[in-house]
mmCIF file of C-alpha atoms in Angstrom:
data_model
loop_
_atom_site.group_PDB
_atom_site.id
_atom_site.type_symbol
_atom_site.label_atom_id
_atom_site.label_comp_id
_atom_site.label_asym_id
_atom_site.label_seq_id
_atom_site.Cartn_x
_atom_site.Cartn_y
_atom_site.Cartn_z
ATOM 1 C CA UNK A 207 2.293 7.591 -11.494
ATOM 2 C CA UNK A 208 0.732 8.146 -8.081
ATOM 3 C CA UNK A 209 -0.503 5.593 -6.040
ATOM 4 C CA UNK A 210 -2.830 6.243 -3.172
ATOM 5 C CA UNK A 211 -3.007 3.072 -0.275
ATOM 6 C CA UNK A 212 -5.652 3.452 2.127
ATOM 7 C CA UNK A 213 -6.120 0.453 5.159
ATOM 8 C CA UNK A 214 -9.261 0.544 7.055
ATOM 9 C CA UNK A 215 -9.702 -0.588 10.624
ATOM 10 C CA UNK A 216 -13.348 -1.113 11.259
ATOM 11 C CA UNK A 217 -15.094 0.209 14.961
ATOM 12 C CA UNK A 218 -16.968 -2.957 15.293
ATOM 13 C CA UNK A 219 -14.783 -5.577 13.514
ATOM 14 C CA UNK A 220 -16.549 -8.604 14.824
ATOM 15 C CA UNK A 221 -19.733 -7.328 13.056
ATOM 16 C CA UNK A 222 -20.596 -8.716 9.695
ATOM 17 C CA UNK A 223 -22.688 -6.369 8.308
ATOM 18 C CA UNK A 224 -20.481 -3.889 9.072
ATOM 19 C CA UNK A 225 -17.860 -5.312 7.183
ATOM 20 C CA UNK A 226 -20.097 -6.202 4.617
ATOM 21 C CA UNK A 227 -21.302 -2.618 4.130
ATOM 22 C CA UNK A 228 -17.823 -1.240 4.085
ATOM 23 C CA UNK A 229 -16.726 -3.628 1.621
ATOM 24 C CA UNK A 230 -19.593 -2.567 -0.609
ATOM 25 C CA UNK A 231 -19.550 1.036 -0.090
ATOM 26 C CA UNK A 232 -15.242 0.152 -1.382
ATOM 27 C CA UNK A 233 -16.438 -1.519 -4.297
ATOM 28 C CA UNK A 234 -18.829 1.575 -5.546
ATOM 29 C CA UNK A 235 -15.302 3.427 -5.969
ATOM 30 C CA UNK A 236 -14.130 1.118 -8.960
ATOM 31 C CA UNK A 237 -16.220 2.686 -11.170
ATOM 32 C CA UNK A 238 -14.629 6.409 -10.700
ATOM 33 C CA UNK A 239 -12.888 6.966 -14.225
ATOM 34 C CA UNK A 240 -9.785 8.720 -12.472
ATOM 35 C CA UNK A 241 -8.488 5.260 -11.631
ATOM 36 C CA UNK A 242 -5.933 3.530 -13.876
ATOM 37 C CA UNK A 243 -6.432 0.686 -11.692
ATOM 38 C CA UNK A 244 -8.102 -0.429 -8.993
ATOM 39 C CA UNK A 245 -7.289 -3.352 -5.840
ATOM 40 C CA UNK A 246 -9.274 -3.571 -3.003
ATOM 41 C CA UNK A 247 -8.140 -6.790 -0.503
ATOM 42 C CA UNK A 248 -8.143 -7.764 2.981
ATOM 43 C CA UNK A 249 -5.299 -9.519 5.057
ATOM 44 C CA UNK A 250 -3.621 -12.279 3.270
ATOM 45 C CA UNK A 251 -2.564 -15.360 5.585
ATOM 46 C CA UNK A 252 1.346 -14.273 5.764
ATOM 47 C CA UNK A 253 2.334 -13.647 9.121
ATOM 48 C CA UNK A 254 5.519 -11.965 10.123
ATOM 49 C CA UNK A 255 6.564 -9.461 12.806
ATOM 50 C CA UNK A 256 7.083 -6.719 10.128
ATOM 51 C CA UNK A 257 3.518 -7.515 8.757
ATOM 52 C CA UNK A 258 0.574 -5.772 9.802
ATOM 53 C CA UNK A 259 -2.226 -7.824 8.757
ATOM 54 C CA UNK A 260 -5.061 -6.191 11.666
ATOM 55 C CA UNK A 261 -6.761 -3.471 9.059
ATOM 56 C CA UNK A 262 -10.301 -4.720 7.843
ATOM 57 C CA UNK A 263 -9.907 -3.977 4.276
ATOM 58 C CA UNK A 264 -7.230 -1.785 2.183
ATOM 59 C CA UNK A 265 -7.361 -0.455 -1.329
ATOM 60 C CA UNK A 266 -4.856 0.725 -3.778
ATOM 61 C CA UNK A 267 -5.659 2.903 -6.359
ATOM 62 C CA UNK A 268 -3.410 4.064 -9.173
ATOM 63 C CA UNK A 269 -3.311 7.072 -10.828
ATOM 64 C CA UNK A 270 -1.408 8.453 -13.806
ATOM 65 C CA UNK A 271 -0.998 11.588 -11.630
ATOM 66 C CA UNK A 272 -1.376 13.763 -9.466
ATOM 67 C CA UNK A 273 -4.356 15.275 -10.822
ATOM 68 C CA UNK A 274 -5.818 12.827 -11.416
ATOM 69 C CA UNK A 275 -5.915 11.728 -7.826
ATOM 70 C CA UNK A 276 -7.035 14.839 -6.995
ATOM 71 C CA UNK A 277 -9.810 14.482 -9.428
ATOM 72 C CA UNK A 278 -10.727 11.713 -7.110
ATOM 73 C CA UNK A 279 -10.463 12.969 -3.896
ATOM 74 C CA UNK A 280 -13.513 15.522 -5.234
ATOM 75 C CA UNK A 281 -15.356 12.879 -6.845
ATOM 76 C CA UNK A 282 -19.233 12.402 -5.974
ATOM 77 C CA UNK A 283 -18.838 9.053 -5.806
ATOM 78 C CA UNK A 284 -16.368 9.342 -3.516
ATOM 79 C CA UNK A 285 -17.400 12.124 -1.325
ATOM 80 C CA UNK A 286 -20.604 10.262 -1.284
ATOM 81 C CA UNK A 287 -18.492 6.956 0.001
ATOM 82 C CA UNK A 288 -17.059 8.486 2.832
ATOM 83 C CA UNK A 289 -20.350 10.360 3.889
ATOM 84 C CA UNK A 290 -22.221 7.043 3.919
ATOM 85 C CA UNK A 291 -19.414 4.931 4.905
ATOM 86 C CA UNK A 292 -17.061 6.763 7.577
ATOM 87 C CA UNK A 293 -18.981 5.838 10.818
ATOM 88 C CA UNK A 294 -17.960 2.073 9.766
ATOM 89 C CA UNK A 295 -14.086 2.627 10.751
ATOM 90 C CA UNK A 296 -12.452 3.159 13.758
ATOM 91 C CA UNK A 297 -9.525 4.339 11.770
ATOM 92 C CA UNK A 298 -7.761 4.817 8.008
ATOM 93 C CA UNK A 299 -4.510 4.928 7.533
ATOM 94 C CA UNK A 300 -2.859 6.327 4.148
ATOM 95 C CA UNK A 301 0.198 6.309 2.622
ATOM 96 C CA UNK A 302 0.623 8.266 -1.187
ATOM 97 C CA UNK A 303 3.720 7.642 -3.307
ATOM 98 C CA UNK A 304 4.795 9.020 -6.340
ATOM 99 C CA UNK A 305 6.756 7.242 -8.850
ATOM 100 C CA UNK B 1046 -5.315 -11.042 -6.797
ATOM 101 C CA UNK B 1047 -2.452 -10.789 -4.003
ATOM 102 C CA UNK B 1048 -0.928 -7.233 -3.506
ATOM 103 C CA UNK B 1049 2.762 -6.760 -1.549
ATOM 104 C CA UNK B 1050 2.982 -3.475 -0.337
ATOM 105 C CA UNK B 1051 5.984 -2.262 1.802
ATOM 106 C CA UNK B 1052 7.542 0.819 3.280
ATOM 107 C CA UNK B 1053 10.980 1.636 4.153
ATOM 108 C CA UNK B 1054 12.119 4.203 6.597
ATOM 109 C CA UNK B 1055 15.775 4.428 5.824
ATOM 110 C CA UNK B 1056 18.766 4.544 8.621
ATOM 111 C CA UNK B 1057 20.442 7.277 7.535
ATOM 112 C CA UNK B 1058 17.833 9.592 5.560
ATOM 113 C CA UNK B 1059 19.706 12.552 5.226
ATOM 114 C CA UNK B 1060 22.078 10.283 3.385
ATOM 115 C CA UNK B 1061 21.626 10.573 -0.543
ATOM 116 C CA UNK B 1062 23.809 8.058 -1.633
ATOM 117 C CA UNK B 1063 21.864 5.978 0.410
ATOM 118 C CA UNK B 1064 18.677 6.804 -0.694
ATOM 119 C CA UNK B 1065 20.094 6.407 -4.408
ATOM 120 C CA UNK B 1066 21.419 2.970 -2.872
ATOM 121 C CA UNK B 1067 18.139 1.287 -2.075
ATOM 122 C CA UNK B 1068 16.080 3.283 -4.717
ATOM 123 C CA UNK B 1069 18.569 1.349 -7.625
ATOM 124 C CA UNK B 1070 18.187 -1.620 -5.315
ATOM 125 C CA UNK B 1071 14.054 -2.229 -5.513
ATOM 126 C CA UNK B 1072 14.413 -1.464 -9.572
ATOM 127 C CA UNK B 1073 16.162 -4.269 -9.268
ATOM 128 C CA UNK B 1074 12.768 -6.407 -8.370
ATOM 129 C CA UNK B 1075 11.146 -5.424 -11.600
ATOM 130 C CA UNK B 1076 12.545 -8.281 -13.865
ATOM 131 C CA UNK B 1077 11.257 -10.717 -11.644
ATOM 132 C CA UNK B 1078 8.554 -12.102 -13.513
ATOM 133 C CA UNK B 1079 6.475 -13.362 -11.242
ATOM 134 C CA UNK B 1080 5.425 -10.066 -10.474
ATOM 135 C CA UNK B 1081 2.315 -8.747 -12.307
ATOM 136 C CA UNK B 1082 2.541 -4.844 -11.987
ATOM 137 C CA UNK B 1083 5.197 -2.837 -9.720
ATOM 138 C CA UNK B 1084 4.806 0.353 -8.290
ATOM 139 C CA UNK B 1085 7.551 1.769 -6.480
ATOM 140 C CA UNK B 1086 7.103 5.350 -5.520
ATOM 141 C CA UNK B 1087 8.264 7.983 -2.741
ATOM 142 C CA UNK B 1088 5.998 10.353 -0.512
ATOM 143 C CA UNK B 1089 3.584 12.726 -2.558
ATOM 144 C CA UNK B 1090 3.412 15.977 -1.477
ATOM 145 C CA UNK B 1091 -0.050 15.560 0.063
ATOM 146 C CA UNK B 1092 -0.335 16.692 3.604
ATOM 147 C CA UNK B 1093 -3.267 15.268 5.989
ATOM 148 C CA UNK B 1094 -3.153 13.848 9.202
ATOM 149 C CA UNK B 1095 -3.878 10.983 7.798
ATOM 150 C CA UNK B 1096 -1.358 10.573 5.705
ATOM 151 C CA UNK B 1097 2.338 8.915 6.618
ATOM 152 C CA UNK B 1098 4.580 10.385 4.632
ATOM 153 C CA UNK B 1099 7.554 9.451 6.851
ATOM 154 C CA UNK B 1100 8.883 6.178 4.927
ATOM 155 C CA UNK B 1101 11.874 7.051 2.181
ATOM 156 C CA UNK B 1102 10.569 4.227 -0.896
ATOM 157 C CA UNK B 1103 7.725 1.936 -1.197
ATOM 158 C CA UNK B 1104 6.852 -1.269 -3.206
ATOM 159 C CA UNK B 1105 3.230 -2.175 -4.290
ATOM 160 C CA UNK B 1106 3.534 -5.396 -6.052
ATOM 161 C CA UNK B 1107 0.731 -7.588 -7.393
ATOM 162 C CA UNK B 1108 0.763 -11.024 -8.000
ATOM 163 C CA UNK B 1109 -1.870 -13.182 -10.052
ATOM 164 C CA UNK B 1110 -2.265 -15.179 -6.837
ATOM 165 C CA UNK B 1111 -0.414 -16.201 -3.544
ATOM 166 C CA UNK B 1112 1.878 -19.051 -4.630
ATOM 167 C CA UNK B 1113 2.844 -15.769 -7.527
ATOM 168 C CA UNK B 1114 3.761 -13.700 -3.918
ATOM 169 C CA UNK B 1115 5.714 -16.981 -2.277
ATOM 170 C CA UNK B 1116 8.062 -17.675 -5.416
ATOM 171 C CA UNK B 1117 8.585 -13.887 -5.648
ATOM 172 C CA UNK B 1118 10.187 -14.566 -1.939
ATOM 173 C CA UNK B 1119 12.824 -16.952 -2.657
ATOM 174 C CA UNK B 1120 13.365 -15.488 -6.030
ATOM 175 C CA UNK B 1121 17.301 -15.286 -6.335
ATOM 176 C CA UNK B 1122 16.961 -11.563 -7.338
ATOM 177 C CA UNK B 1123 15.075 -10.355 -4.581
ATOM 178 C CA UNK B 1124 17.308 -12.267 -2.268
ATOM 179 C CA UNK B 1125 20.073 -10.553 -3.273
ATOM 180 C CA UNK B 1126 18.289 -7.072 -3.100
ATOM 181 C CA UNK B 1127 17.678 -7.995 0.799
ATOM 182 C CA UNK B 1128 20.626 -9.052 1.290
ATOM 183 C CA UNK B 1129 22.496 -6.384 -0.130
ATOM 184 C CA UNK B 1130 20.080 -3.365 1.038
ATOM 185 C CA UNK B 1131 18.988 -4.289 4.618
ATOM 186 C CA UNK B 1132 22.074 -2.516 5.926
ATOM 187 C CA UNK B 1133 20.365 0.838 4.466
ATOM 188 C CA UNK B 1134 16.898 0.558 6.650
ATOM 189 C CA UNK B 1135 15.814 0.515 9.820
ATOM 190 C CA UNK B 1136 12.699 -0.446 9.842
ATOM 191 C CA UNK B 1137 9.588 -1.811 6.968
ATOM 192 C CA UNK B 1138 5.975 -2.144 7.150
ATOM 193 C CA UNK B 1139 4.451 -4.723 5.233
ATOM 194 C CA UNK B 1140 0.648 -5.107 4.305
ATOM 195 C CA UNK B 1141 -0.471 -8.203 2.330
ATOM 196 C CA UNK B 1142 -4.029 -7.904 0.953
ATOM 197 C CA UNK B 1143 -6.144 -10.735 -1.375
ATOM 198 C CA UNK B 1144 -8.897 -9.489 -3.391
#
């Protein structure tokens, strides 16, 4: 099992559209076959000092592997994500666990 | 769709009876059926700067719903994982998300 966590910090959070657009261009990822599953959110209402609840959107993707992640990473879905989508964020940060 | 992710950087990392410690420690969270699907994981091997690969363990849990998340909380079992493992980190990062 590999699981890959990505959280998004957007350069112009207070715009809509923006947010909008990122959230769609997220969405186009589900349908990459690589992906045992799929869960894109944005901050839940808990608040705690050892939360971090200021990213714009995150996603969690889980793979049966390695390889399969990799598969991903390549994918022209993806690839074309990030080429449409990257000048929405200010910042990503990821973590990637194995299991 | 809630999803409970956390990292944990432990005190003592060179330690592997630690590490063995607080890995037996968040197995311990799987029975709790509130949860929907659990993920717990270490760093991949993939190297960006991007890419935190610092922590020791994390936890990606997903709950139907929030009130799923809350119950998980005061659930008995993982109050007893906290309360026997906090000695063994110094520091987690927590990211709720809702989908």
């Amino acid at each position: 099992m590999f699981v890959h966590t990505v959280f998004f910090w957007l350069n112009r959070p207070e715009s809509q559209d923006d947010r909008t657009a990122l959230r769609a261009g997220l969405e186009t990822l589900r349908e990459i076959s690589d992906i045992s599953a799929a869960y894109i959110g944005a901050p839940a209402d808990t608040r705690r000092p050892v939360i971090d609840h200021t990213y714009a959107f995150s996603l969690t993707f889980v793979f049966t592997d390695q390889a399969a992640h990799d598969a991903y990473q390549v994918h022209p879905v993806h690839l074309a994500f990030v080429d449409s989508c990257r000048h929405l964020w200010e910042r990503v940060q990821i973590y990637d666990a194995v299991g």
